[in-house]
PDB file of C-alpha atoms in Angstrom:
ATOM      1  CA  MET A 264     -18.020  -5.381  68.317  1.00 46.00           C
ATOM      2  CA  SER A 265     -15.545  -4.612  70.440  1.00 42.00           C
ATOM      3  CA  GLU A 266     -14.583  -7.056  73.922  1.00 42.00           C
ATOM      4  CA  PRO A 267     -15.541  -5.795  77.104  1.00 39.00           C
ATOM      5  CA  GLU A 268     -13.817  -1.932  78.734  1.00 40.00           C
ATOM      6  CA  ILE A 269     -10.246  -2.356  79.743  1.00 39.00           C
ATOM      7  CA  ALA A 270      -9.483   0.468  81.878  1.00 40.00           C
ATOM      8  CA  THR A 271      -6.738  -0.503  84.519  1.00 36.00           C
ATOM      9  CA  LYS A 272      -5.384   2.165  86.875  1.00 36.00           C
ATOM     10  CA  ALA A 273      -1.945   3.378  86.091  1.00 37.00           C
ATOM     11  CA  PRO A 274       0.324   5.984  88.321  1.00 33.00           C
ATOM     12  CA  GLU A 275       0.484   9.405  87.003  1.00 35.00           C
ATOM     13  CA  SER A 276       4.152   8.808  86.365  1.00 36.00           C
ATOM     14  CA  ASP A 277       5.716   5.576  86.077  1.00 39.00           C
ATOM     15  CA  LEU A 278       9.269   6.641  86.166  1.00 35.00           C
ATOM     16  CA  ALA A 279       8.965   6.522  89.825  1.00 34.00           C
ATOM     17  CA  GLU A 280       8.534   2.273  90.197  1.00 36.00           C
ATOM     18  CA  ARG A 281      11.302   1.830  88.607  1.00 34.00           C
ATOM     19  CA  SER A 282      13.082   1.352  91.616  1.00 30.00           C
ATOM     20  CA  ALA A 283      11.087   0.507  94.884  1.00 29.00           C
ATOM     21  CA  ILE A 284      13.920  -0.621  96.913  1.00 25.00           C
ATOM     22  CA  PRO A 285      15.712   2.719  97.770  1.00 28.00           C
ATOM     23  CA  GLY A 286      19.314   2.039  96.762  1.00 29.00           C
ATOM     24  CA  ASP A 287      18.661  -1.164  94.587  1.00 30.00           C
ATOM     25  CA  SER A 288      19.923  -0.740  91.391  1.00 30.00           C
ATOM     26  CA  ALA A 289      19.136  -4.326  90.325  1.00 31.00           C
ATOM     27  CA  VAL A 290      15.507  -3.551  90.823  1.00 30.00           C
ATOM     28  CA  ASP A 291      16.742  -0.817  87.832  1.00 33.00           C
ATOM     29  CA  GLN A 292      17.238  -2.386  84.531  1.00 34.00           C
ATOM     30  CA  GLY A 293      17.135   0.444  82.467  1.00 38.00           C
ATOM     31  CA  PRO A 294      14.430   0.904  79.563  1.00 42.00           C
ATOM     32  CA  SER A 295      12.413  -1.515  78.732  1.00 49.00           C
ATOM     33  CA  LEU A 296       8.416  -0.860  78.283  1.00 57.00           C
ATOM     34  CA  GLY A 297       6.849   1.643  80.818  1.00 58.00           C
ATOM     35  CA  GLU A 298       3.667   0.889  82.945  1.00 64.00           C
ATOM     36  CA  HIS A 299       1.753   3.174  80.330  1.00 63.00           C
ATOM     37  CA  CYS A 300       2.936   0.652  77.973  1.00 66.00           C
ATOM     38  CA  VAL A 301       1.100  -2.294  79.619  1.00 72.00           C
ATOM     39  CA  THR A 302      -2.034  -0.394  80.978  1.00 79.00           C
ATOM     40  CA  ASP A 303      -4.421   1.599  80.248  1.00 85.00           C
ATOM     41  CA  ARG A 304      -5.778   5.030  81.992  1.00 87.00           C
ATOM     42  CA  PRO A 305      -9.196   5.121  83.499  1.00 84.00           C
ATOM     43  CA  THR A 306     -11.791   5.601  80.033  1.00 88.00           C
ATOM     44  CA  PRO A 307     -13.513   8.814  79.958  1.00 87.00           C
ATOM     45  CA  SER A 308     -16.911   8.816  81.436  1.00 86.00           C
ATOM     46  CA  GLY A 309     -19.574   7.447  78.691  1.00 85.00           C
ATOM     47  CA  ALA A 310     -17.368   7.075  75.644  1.00 88.00           C
ATOM     48  CA  THR A 311     -17.785   3.983  73.600  1.00 93.00           C
ATOM     49  CA  PRO A 312     -15.879   3.171  70.434  1.00 95.00           C
ATOM     50  CA  THR A 313     -17.729   3.098  67.232  1.00 96.00           C
ATOM     51  CA  GLY A 314     -15.579   0.905  65.245  1.00 97.00           C
ATOM     52  CA  GLN A 315     -15.347  -2.850  64.557  1.00 97.00           C
ATOM     53  CA  ILE A 316     -12.887  -5.570  65.070  1.00 97.00           C
ATOM     54  CA  THR A 317     -12.889  -7.274  61.961  1.00 97.00           C
ATOM     55  CA  LYS A 318      -9.460  -9.608  60.253  1.00 97.00           C
ATOM     56  CA  PHE A 319      -6.765  -8.830  57.269  1.00 96.00           C
ATOM     57  CA  ASP A 320      -5.407 -12.361  55.879  1.00 94.00           C
ATOM     58  CA  ASP A 321      -6.393 -13.707  59.334  1.00 94.00           C
ATOM     59  CA  ILE A 322      -5.142 -11.174  61.376  1.00 95.00           C
ATOM     60  CA  GLU A 323      -7.392  -9.096  63.343  1.00 96.00           C
ATOM     61  CA  ALA A 324      -7.770  -5.000  63.593  1.00 97.00           C
ATOM     62  CA  TYR A 325     -10.011  -2.499  64.568  1.00 98.00           C
ATOM     63  CA  VAL A 326     -11.418  -0.867  62.043  1.00 98.00           C
ATOM     64  CA  THR A 327     -13.325   2.739  61.852  1.00 98.00           C
ATOM     65  CA  LYS A 328     -14.438   4.724  59.434  1.00 97.00           C
ATOM     66  CA  PRO A 329     -15.402   8.562  59.192  1.00 96.00           C
ATOM     67  CA  ALA A 330     -19.328   9.027  59.147  1.00 94.00           C
ATOM     68  CA  ASP A 331     -19.571   9.785  55.891  1.00 94.00           C
ATOM     69  CA  TYR A 332     -17.155   7.304  54.099  1.00 94.00           C
ATOM     70  CA  PRO A 333     -17.566   5.973  51.033  1.00 92.00           C
ATOM     71  CA  HIS A 334     -19.507   9.102  49.915  1.00 92.00           C
ATOM     72  CA  ALA A 335     -16.894  11.052  50.733  1.00 93.00           C
ATOM     73  CA  PRO A 336     -13.157  10.336  50.101  1.00 92.00           C
ATOM     74  CA  SER A 337     -11.104   9.781  52.863  1.00 96.00           C
ATOM     75  CA  LYS A 338      -7.440   8.747  53.898  1.00 97.00           C
ATOM     76  CA  LEU A 339      -6.216   5.214  55.035  1.00 98.00           C
ATOM     77  CA  LEU A 340      -4.402   5.864  58.209  1.00 98.00           C
ATOM     78  CA  LEU A 341      -2.443   2.604  59.976  1.00 98.00           C
ATOM     79  CA  LEU A 342      -2.352   3.143  63.803  1.00 98.00           C
ATOM     80  CA  LEU A 343      -0.074   0.943  65.972  1.00 98.00           C
ATOM     81  CA  THR A 344      -0.449   0.389  69.413  1.00 95.00           C
ATOM     82  CA  GLY A 345       1.662   0.471  72.911  1.00 91.00           C
ATOM     83  CA  GLY A 346       1.253  -3.456  74.393  1.00 88.00           C
ATOM     84  CA  THR A 347      -2.453  -2.857  75.168  1.00 90.00           C
ATOM     85  CA  GLY A 348      -3.434  -3.855  71.884  1.00 92.00           C
ATOM     86  CA  VAL A 349      -6.229  -3.488  69.643  1.00 94.00           C
ATOM     87  CA  HIS A 350      -8.730  -4.799  72.368  1.00 94.00           C
ATOM     88  CA  SER A 351      -8.119  -1.761  74.673  1.00 93.00           C
ATOM     89  CA  THR A 352     -10.932   0.632  74.494  1.00 93.00           C
ATOM     90  CA  ASN A 353      -8.467   3.104  75.317  1.00 94.00           C
ATOM     91  CA  ASN A 354      -7.213   2.789  71.823  1.00 95.00           C
ATOM     92  CA  GLN A 355     -10.260   2.102  70.139  1.00 96.00           C
ATOM     93  CA  LEU A 356     -10.864   5.550  70.981  1.00 96.00           C
ATOM     94  CA  GLN A 357      -7.562   6.806  70.170  1.00 97.00           C
ATOM     95  CA  ALA A 358      -8.638   5.281  66.587  1.00 98.00           C
ATOM     96  CA  ASP A 359     -11.871   6.746  66.193  1.00 98.00           C
ATOM     97  CA  LYS A 360     -10.630  10.493  66.960  1.00 97.00           C
ATOM     98  CA  TYR A 361      -8.907  10.483  63.878  1.00 98.00           C
ATOM     99  CA  ALA A 362     -11.868   8.580  61.598  1.00 98.00           C
ATOM    100  CA  SER A 363     -13.550  11.754  63.169  1.00 97.00           C
ATOM    101  CA  GLU A 364     -11.398  13.940  61.632  1.00 97.00           C
ATOM    102  CA  GLY A 365     -11.480  12.304  58.139  1.00 96.00           C
ATOM    103  CA  PHE A 366      -8.989   9.326  58.043  1.00 98.00           C
ATOM    104  CA  LEU A 367     -10.078   5.822  57.406  1.00 98.00           C
ATOM    105  CA  VAL A 368      -8.175   3.558  60.143  1.00 98.00           C
ATOM    106  CA  VAL A 369      -7.052  -0.013  60.621  1.00 98.00           C
ATOM    107  CA  MET A 370      -5.513  -1.200  63.791  1.00 98.00           C
ATOM    108  CA  PRO A 371      -4.124  -4.157  63.639  1.00 97.00           C
ATOM    109  CA  ASP A 372      -3.168  -6.512  66.156  1.00 95.00           C
ATOM    110  CA  GLN A 373       0.732  -6.481  66.122  1.00 94.00           C
ATOM    111  CA  PHE A 374       0.783  -8.808  69.291  1.00 89.00           C
ATOM    112  CA  ALA A 375      -1.078 -11.937  67.164  1.00 85.00           C
ATOM    113  CA  GLY A 376      -3.546 -12.276  69.815  1.00 85.00           C
ATOM    114  CA  ASP A 377      -0.780 -11.910  72.616  1.00 76.00           C
ATOM    115  CA  PRO A 378      -1.231  -8.671  74.332  1.00 77.00           C
ATOM    116  CA  SER A 379       0.892  -7.126  77.202  1.00 73.00           C
ATOM    117  CA  THR A 380      -1.310  -7.993  80.713  1.00 63.00           C
ATOM    118  CA  ASN A 381      -3.271  -5.423  81.565  1.00 55.00           C
ATOM    119  CA  THR A 382      -2.331  -5.063  85.646  1.00 33.00           C
ATOM    120  CA  THR A 383      -3.287  -2.693  88.031  1.00 30.00           C
ATOM    121  CA  SER A 384      -0.589  -0.886  89.892  1.00 29.00           C
ATOM    122  CA  THR A 385      -2.389   0.338  93.003  1.00 27.00           C
ATOM    123  CA  ALA A 386      -0.134   2.908  95.068  1.00 32.00           C
ATOM    124  CA  PRO A 387       0.051   1.560  98.878  1.00 34.00           C
ATOM    125  CA  THR A 388      -2.641   3.798 101.542  1.00 35.00           C
ATOM    126  CA  ASN A 389       0.723   4.570 103.786  1.00 41.00           C
ATOM    127  CA  SER A 390       2.344   7.474 102.439  1.00 41.00           C
ATOM    128  CA  SER A 391       5.305   6.217 104.485  1.00 47.00           C
ATOM    129  CA  PRO A 392       5.919   2.639 104.187  1.00 48.00           C
ATOM    130  CA  SER A 393       7.928   0.331 106.237  1.00 52.00           C
ATOM    131  CA  LEU A 394      11.041  -1.406 104.787  1.00 52.00           C
ATOM    132  CA  ILE A 395       9.435  -4.374 104.797  1.00 50.00           C
ATOM    133  CA  GLU A 396       6.549  -3.117 102.541  1.00 46.00           C
ATOM    134  CA  GLN A 397       9.205  -1.166 100.682  1.00 43.00           C
ATOM    135  CA  VAL A 398      10.937  -4.891  99.750  1.00 44.00           C
ATOM    136  CA  LYS A 399       7.577  -6.625  98.838  1.00 39.00           C
ATOM    137  CA  LEU A 400       6.909  -3.592  96.657  1.00 37.00           C
ATOM    138  CA  GLY A 401      10.586  -3.940  95.123  1.00 44.00           C
ATOM    139  CA  ILE A 402       9.950  -8.206  94.634  1.00 42.00           C
ATOM    140  CA  ALA A 403       7.005  -6.927  92.720  1.00 41.00           C
ATOM    141  CA  SER A 404       8.335  -4.094  90.674  1.00 44.00           C
ATOM    142  CA  VAL A 405      11.305  -7.034  89.692  1.00 42.00           C
ATOM    143  CA  ALA A 406       8.157  -9.957  88.910  1.00 43.00           C
ATOM    144  CA  LYS A 407       6.412  -7.321  86.443  1.00 47.00           C
ATOM    145  CA  SER A 408       9.932  -6.086  84.635  1.00 53.00           C
ATOM    146  CA  PHE A 409      10.418  -9.774  84.176  1.00 46.00           C
ATOM    147  CA  THR A 410       6.932 -10.223  82.909  1.00 58.00           C
ATOM    148  CA  ILE A 411       7.049  -7.689  80.681  1.00 63.00           C
ATOM    149  CA  ASP A 412      10.454  -8.502  79.136  1.00 70.00           C
ATOM    150  CA  MET A 413       9.395 -12.021  78.863  1.00 74.00           C
ATOM    151  CA  TRP A 414       6.513 -10.797  76.311  1.00 68.00           C
ATOM    152  CA  LEU A 415       8.697  -8.084  74.736  1.00 69.00           C
ATOM    153  CA  ALA A 416      10.824 -10.829  73.926  1.00 69.00           C
ATOM    154  CA  ARG A 417       8.059 -13.211  72.291  1.00 78.00           C
ATOM    155  CA  HIS A 418       7.353  -9.568  69.895  1.00 64.00           C
ATOM    156  CA  THR A 419      10.450  -8.668  68.091  1.00 82.00           C
ATOM    157  CA  PRO A 420      10.475  -6.963  64.344  1.00 85.00           C
ATOM    158  CA  GLU A 421      11.201 -10.602  62.828  1.00 83.00           C
ATOM    159  CA  LYS A 422       7.626 -11.880  64.397  1.00 89.00           C
ATOM    160  CA  VAL A 423       5.898  -8.368  63.906  1.00 92.00           C
ATOM    161  CA  LEU A 424       7.287  -6.910  60.545  1.00 93.00           C
ATOM    162  CA  PRO A 425       5.990  -9.607  58.126  1.00 92.00           C
ATOM    163  CA  LEU A 426       2.693  -9.528  60.255  1.00 94.00           C
ATOM    164  CA  LEU A 427       2.379  -5.605  59.324  1.00 96.00           C
ATOM    165  CA  HIS A 428       3.096  -6.149  55.955  1.00 95.00           C
ATOM    166  CA  ARG A 429       0.359  -8.892  55.454  1.00 95.00           C
ATOM    167  CA  VAL A 430      -1.949  -6.487  56.707  1.00 97.00           C
ATOM    168  CA  LEU A 431      -1.022  -4.095  54.274  1.00 97.00           C
ATOM    169  CA  ALA A 432      -1.465  -5.695  51.571  1.00 96.00           C
ATOM    170  CA  ALA A 433      -5.042  -6.750  52.453  1.00 97.00           C
ATOM    171  CA  ILE A 434      -5.635  -2.964  53.646  1.00 97.00           C
ATOM    172  CA  LYS A 435      -3.962  -1.534  50.140  1.00 97.00           C
ATOM    173  CA  GLU A 436      -6.518  -4.251  48.156  1.00 96.00           C
ATOM    174  CA  GLU A 437      -9.843  -3.451  50.370  1.00 96.00           C
ATOM    175  CA  TYR A 438      -9.238   0.264  50.833  1.00 97.00           C
ATOM    176  CA  ALA A 439      -7.768   1.452  47.523  1.00 97.00           C
ATOM    177  CA  ASP A 440      -9.299   4.387  46.949  1.00 97.00           C
ATOM    178  CA  ALA A 441      -8.262   5.487  50.475  1.00 97.00           C
ATOM    179  CA  VAL A 442      -4.887   4.660  49.519  1.00 97.00           C
ATOM    180  CA  ALA A 443      -5.308   6.331  45.880  1.00 97.00           C
ATOM    181  CA  ASN A 444      -6.796   9.289  48.119  1.00 96.00           C
ATOM    182  CA  GLY A 445      -3.813   9.875  50.103  1.00 96.00           C
ATOM    183  CA  GLY A 446      -1.086   8.870  47.840  1.00 97.00           C
ATOM    184  CA  GLY A 447       0.040   6.154  49.904  1.00 97.00           C
ATOM    185  CA  VAL A 448      -0.675   5.014  53.752  1.00 98.00           C
ATOM    186  CA  TYR A 449      -0.355   7.021  56.225  1.00 98.00           C
ATOM    187  CA  ALA A 450       0.711   5.692  59.951  1.00 98.00           C
ATOM    188  CA  ALA A 451       0.598   6.675  63.301  1.00 98.00           C
ATOM    189  CA  GLY A 452       2.430   5.058  66.084  1.00 97.00           C
ATOM    190  CA  TYR A 453       2.619   5.193  70.007  1.00 96.00           C
ATOM    191  CA  CYS A 454       4.925   3.208  72.646  1.00 92.00           C
ATOM    192  CA  PHE A 455       5.944   0.487  70.875  1.00 92.00           C
ATOM    193  CA  GLY A 456       4.371   0.656  67.575  1.00 95.00           C
ATOM    194  CA  ALA A 457       6.204   3.866  66.883  1.00 96.00           C
ATOM    195  CA  LYS A 458       9.273   1.532  66.503  1.00 94.00           C
ATOM    196  CA  TYR A 459       7.346  -0.044  63.937  1.00 96.00           C
ATOM    197  CA  VAL A 460       5.865   2.846  62.097  1.00 97.00           C
ATOM    198  CA  LEU A 461       9.335   4.233  61.991  1.00 97.00           C
ATOM    199  CA  LEU A 462      10.483   0.640  60.472  1.00 95.00           C
ATOM    200  CA  LEU A 463       7.430   0.909  58.159  1.00 97.00           C
ATOM    201  CA  GLY A 464       9.209   4.538  56.728  1.00 96.00           C
ATOM    202  CA  SER A 465      12.642   3.109  56.517  1.00 93.00           C
ATOM    203  CA  GLU A 466      14.146   1.386  53.431  1.00 90.00           C
ATOM    204  CA  LEU A 467      14.550  -2.414  54.978  1.00 83.00           C
ATOM    205  CA  HIS A 468      16.340  -5.348  53.275  1.00 76.00           C
ATOM    206  CA  GLN A 469      14.187  -7.858  51.990  1.00 83.00           C
ATOM    207  CA  ASP A 470      15.058 -10.676  54.465  1.00 76.00           C
ATOM    208  CA  VAL A 471      14.131  -7.938  57.494  1.00 81.00           C
ATOM    209  CA  VAL A 472      10.487  -7.623  56.132  1.00 80.00           C
ATOM    210  CA  GLN A 473       9.872 -11.263  55.762  1.00 81.00           C
ATOM    211  CA  GLY A 474      11.291 -11.925  59.645  1.00 75.00           C
ATOM    212  CA  GLN A 475      14.136 -14.010  58.780  1.00 74.00           C
ATOM    213  CA  ARG A 476      16.878 -11.188  60.596  1.00 82.00           C
ATOM    214  CA  ALA A 477      16.772  -8.666  62.855  1.00 81.00           C
ATOM    215  CA  PRO A 478      16.927  -4.735  60.855  1.00 85.00           C
ATOM    216  CA  GLU A 479      20.236  -4.528  63.527  1.00 80.00           C
ATOM    217  CA  THR A 480      22.346  -7.118  61.995  1.00 80.00           C
ATOM    218  CA  GLN A 481      24.475  -7.477  59.182  1.00 70.00           C
ATOM    219  CA  ALA A 482      22.722  -8.406  55.508  1.00 72.00           C
ATOM    220  CA  GLU A 483      24.457 -10.534  53.105  1.00 75.00           C
ATOM    221  CA  GLU A 484      25.930  -8.608  50.371  1.00 72.00           C
ATOM    222  CA  GLY A 485      23.653  -7.736  47.697  1.00 71.00           C
ATOM    223  CA  MET A 486      20.733  -8.385  49.228  1.00 79.00           C
ATOM    224  CA  VAL A 487      17.821  -6.588  48.107  1.00 82.00           C
ATOM    225  CA  THR A 488      16.105  -3.213  49.661  1.00 82.00           C
ATOM    226  CA  GLN A 489      12.438  -2.331  49.615  1.00 84.00           C
ATOM    227  CA  GLY A 490      10.079   0.716  51.190  1.00 78.00           C
ATOM    228  CA  PRO A 491       9.326   2.948  52.362  1.00 95.00           C
ATOM    229  CA  ALA A 492       5.780   0.989  53.178  1.00 96.00           C
ATOM    230  CA  ILE A 493       4.527   4.277  54.014  1.00 98.00           C
ATOM    231  CA  LYS A 494       3.968   8.034  53.049  1.00 97.00           C
ATOM    232  CA  CYS A 495       4.334   9.917  56.014  1.00 97.00           C
ATOM    233  CA  SER A 496       4.721   9.002  60.031  1.00 98.00           C
ATOM    234  CA  ALA A 497       3.772  10.640  63.492  1.00 98.00           C
ATOM    235  CA  ILE A 498       4.687   8.467  66.512  1.00 98.00           C
ATOM    236  CA  ALA A 499       4.388   9.836  70.078  1.00 97.00           C
ATOM    237  CA  HIS A 500       6.735   8.525  72.979  1.00 94.00           C
ATOM    238  CA  GLY A 501       8.314   5.770  71.548  1.00 93.00           C
ATOM    239  CA  ILE A 502      10.541   2.957  72.833  1.00 89.00           C
ATOM    240  CA  LEU A 503      13.504   4.048  70.226  1.00 91.00           C
ATOM    241  CA  GLY A 504      17.173   3.203  69.736  1.00 88.00           C
ATOM    242  CA  LYS A 505      20.015   5.377  67.966  1.00 85.00           C
ATOM    243  CA  ALA A 506      19.140   3.780  64.889  1.00 87.00           C
ATOM    244  CA  ASP A 507      15.683   4.000  64.842  1.00 90.00           C
ATOM    245  CA  LEU A 508      14.938   7.530  63.884  1.00 92.00           C
ATOM    246  CA  GLU A 509      18.249   7.577  61.724  1.00 91.00           C
ATOM    247  CA  GLY A 510      16.609   4.798  59.147  1.00 91.00           C
ATOM    248  CA  VAL A 511      13.388   6.675  58.568  1.00 95.00           C
ATOM    249  CA  LYS A 512      12.936   8.007  55.081  1.00 96.00           C
ATOM    250  CA  VAL A 513       9.391   9.879  55.589  1.00 98.00           C
ATOM    251  CA  PRO A 514       8.109  12.912  56.697  1.00 98.00           C
ATOM    252  CA  THR A 515       7.808  12.063  60.257  1.00 98.00           C
ATOM    253  CA  SER A 516       6.644  14.004  63.330  1.00 98.00           C
ATOM    254  CA  VAL A 517       7.583  13.233  66.840  1.00 98.00           C
ATOM    255  CA  VAL A 518       5.905  13.710  70.314  1.00 98.00           C
ATOM    256  CA  ALA A 519       8.402  13.187  72.725  1.00 97.00           C
ATOM    257  CA  VAL A 520       8.599  13.090  76.561  1.00 96.00           C
ATOM    258  CA  GLU A 521      11.340  15.241  78.122  1.00 96.00           C
ATOM    259  CA  GLY A 522      13.646  13.052  80.551  1.00 94.00           C
ATOM    260  CA  ASP A 523      12.059   9.871  79.177  1.00 92.00           C
ATOM    261  CA  PRO A 524      14.154   6.783  79.801  1.00 90.00           C
ATOM    262  CA  LEU A 525      12.618   4.784  77.266  1.00 89.00           C
ATOM    263  CA  PHE A 526      13.260   7.620  74.286  1.00 93.00           C
ATOM    264  CA  PRO A 527      15.890   8.695  76.299  1.00 93.00           C
ATOM    265  CA  ASP A 528      16.769  12.772  75.574  1.00 95.00           C
ATOM    266  CA  GLU A 529      20.404  12.093  74.106  1.00 95.00           C
ATOM    267  CA  VAL A 530      19.056   9.367  71.505  1.00 94.00           C
ATOM    268  CA  ARG A 531      15.842  12.107  70.947  1.00 95.00           C
ATOM    269  CA  ASP A 532      19.021  14.735  69.897  1.00 95.00           C
ATOM    270  CA  ALA A 533      20.937  12.774  67.897  1.00 95.00           C
ATOM    271  CA  GLY A 534      18.097  11.855  65.327  1.00 95.00           C
ATOM    272  CA  LYS A 535      17.100  15.042  65.578  1.00 95.00           C
ATOM    273  CA  LYS A 536      20.226  16.352  64.648  1.00 95.00           C
ATOM    274  CA  ASP A 537      20.413  13.093  62.019  1.00 95.00           C
ATOM    275  CA  MET A 538      17.242  14.327  60.199  1.00 96.00           C
ATOM    276  CA  GLU A 539      18.115  17.626  60.022  1.00 96.00           C
ATOM    277  CA  GLU A 540      21.587  17.111  58.221  1.00 96.00           C
ATOM    278  CA  ARG A 541      19.503  14.475  55.847  1.00 96.00           C
ATOM    279  CA  GLY A 542      17.172  17.553  55.415  1.00 97.00           C
ATOM    280  CA  LEU A 543      14.386  14.914  55.816  1.00 97.00           C
ATOM    281  CA  GLU A 544      11.088  16.868  56.678  1.00 98.00           C
ATOM    282  CA  HIS A 545      10.517  16.662  60.392  1.00 98.00           C
ATOM    283  CA  GLU A 546       9.199  18.194  63.406  1.00 97.00           C
ATOM    284  CA  LEU A 547       9.749  17.279  67.166  1.00 97.00           C
ATOM    285  CA  GLN A 548       8.246  18.657  69.773  1.00 97.00           C
ATOM    286  CA  VAL A 549       9.263  17.584  73.427  1.00 97.00           C
ATOM    287  CA  TYR A 550       6.706  17.707  76.563  1.00 98.00           C
ATOM    288  CA  PRO A 551       7.600  18.558  79.967  1.00 96.00           C
ATOM    289  CA  GLY A 552       6.129  17.455  82.818  1.00 95.00           C
ATOM    290  CA  VAL A 553       4.176  14.106  81.533  1.00 95.00           C
ATOM    291  CA  PRO A 554       4.612  10.839  81.876  1.00 93.00           C
ATOM    292  CA  HIS A 555       5.135   8.026  79.232  1.00 92.00           C
ATOM    293  CA  GLY A 556       2.121   7.253  77.622  1.00 92.00           C
ATOM    294  CA  PHE A 557      -0.065  10.471  77.933  1.00 94.00           C
ATOM    295  CA  ALA A 558      -0.620  11.044  75.052  1.00 95.00           C
ATOM    296  CA  VAL A 559      -2.966   7.757  74.544  1.00 94.00           C
ATOM    297  CA  THR A 560      -6.139   8.794  75.263  1.00 92.00           C
ATOM    298  CA  GLY A 561      -7.072   8.198  79.011  1.00 91.00           C
ATOM    299  CA  ASN A 562      -8.196  10.202  82.335  1.00 91.00           C
ATOM    300  CA  TYR A 563      -5.818  12.207  84.457  1.00 92.00           C
ATOM    301  CA  ASP A 564      -6.223  14.187  86.926  1.00 93.00           C
ATOM    302  CA  ASP A 565      -3.583  16.446  86.800  1.00 94.00           C
ATOM    303  CA  GLN A 566      -4.733  19.224  84.277  1.00 95.00           C
ATOM    304  CA  GLY A 567      -1.391  19.688  82.942  1.00 96.00           C
ATOM    305  CA  ILE A 568      -0.761  16.256  81.655  1.00 95.00           C
ATOM    306  CA  ALA A 569      -4.943  16.359  79.988  1.00 95.00           C
ATOM    307  CA  GLN A 570      -3.812  19.491  77.868  1.00 97.00           C
ATOM    308  CA  ALA A 571      -0.727  17.840  76.823  1.00 97.00           C
ATOM    309  CA  GLN A 572      -2.640  15.439  75.751  1.00 97.00           C
ATOM    310  CA  LYS A 573      -5.033  17.164  73.538  1.00 97.00           C
ATOM    311  CA  GLU A 574      -1.776  19.233  72.169  1.00 98.00           C
ATOM    312  CA  ALA A 575       0.098  16.014  71.315  1.00 98.00           C
ATOM    313  CA  PHE A 576      -2.921  14.972  69.148  1.00 98.00           C
ATOM    314  CA  ALA A 577      -3.203  18.214  67.738  1.00 98.00           C
ATOM    315  CA  GLN A 578       0.270  18.085  66.676  1.00 98.00           C
ATOM    316  CA  MET A 579       0.085  14.630  65.143  1.00 98.00           C
ATOM    317  CA  LEU A 580      -3.081  15.227  63.458  1.00 98.00           C
ATOM    318  CA  ALA A 581      -2.040  18.153  61.602  1.00 98.00           C
ATOM    319  CA  TRP A 582       1.005  16.967  60.633  1.00 98.00           C
ATOM    320  CA  LEU A 583      -0.712  13.749  59.248  1.00 98.00           C
ATOM    321  CA  LYS A 584      -3.056  16.085  57.583  1.00 97.00           C
ATOM    322  CA  ALA A 585      -0.440  18.277  56.225  1.00 97.00           C
ATOM    323  CA  HIS A 586       0.706  15.615  53.618  1.00 96.00           C
TER     324      HIS A 586
END
């Protein structure tokens, strides 16, 4: 079925890791991918994924279905992950949670077999590390940041969007009954995947869909647009810029983290204002005191974070079910 369990340790908050050397602004290069985007929390004890890895148009995907499908009608949900990808046990369990609520879930490999490296982050045992230890931590942080940025450069909209549209075309044919029952394809996205859920919920020029041009670059005059490719979206702690929420055209639920450098408060507030002015059906809930990535399945010792994780899933699920 799936590959062996991936459950690497991540800190309760990745924000503290962004500058390991006091006063060294060179370490903090601004928003990229956070620790929670590229590592998994410890997997819940005894939890085992129930779906399977298959392929659509030669693209790997994890598929999980309601227990009574196809005897009972279902709706098709496209689930897009953070950097850990489709072979992450936690991501598979996240998909299973939606399947247990009646969705037929397809979670495609957005990264064409190249997920982020699941590096283990271990805090030093000395509560007051020496200067040399701080320097070593800083060097490690810079190296990790560089590796993540190189990985991001390989996975741009020009690469990812054509892949997702190939998967969509295949699953619409394979699961036409679920598409018809839901009146279209639903989509949920976490971290890296949130941006692409919003792009799929936008009107894009044909050359952007085909990967010939980045979404933010100038379109040729008269270029045909298409989309949205989904009917409803729900996203959690996305890595988002101002244009991402401004482009979405479908009902959208947003789970946001207060003070998240990967989705800054000012960008979030501007996006909310834009959706309100356009009359777009939406909801936006800000969760304080939680780290970026908190909504993805995985254990937290902090019960406040664990409870917020449950609430975020309930928010997204309720939105998808209501539409």
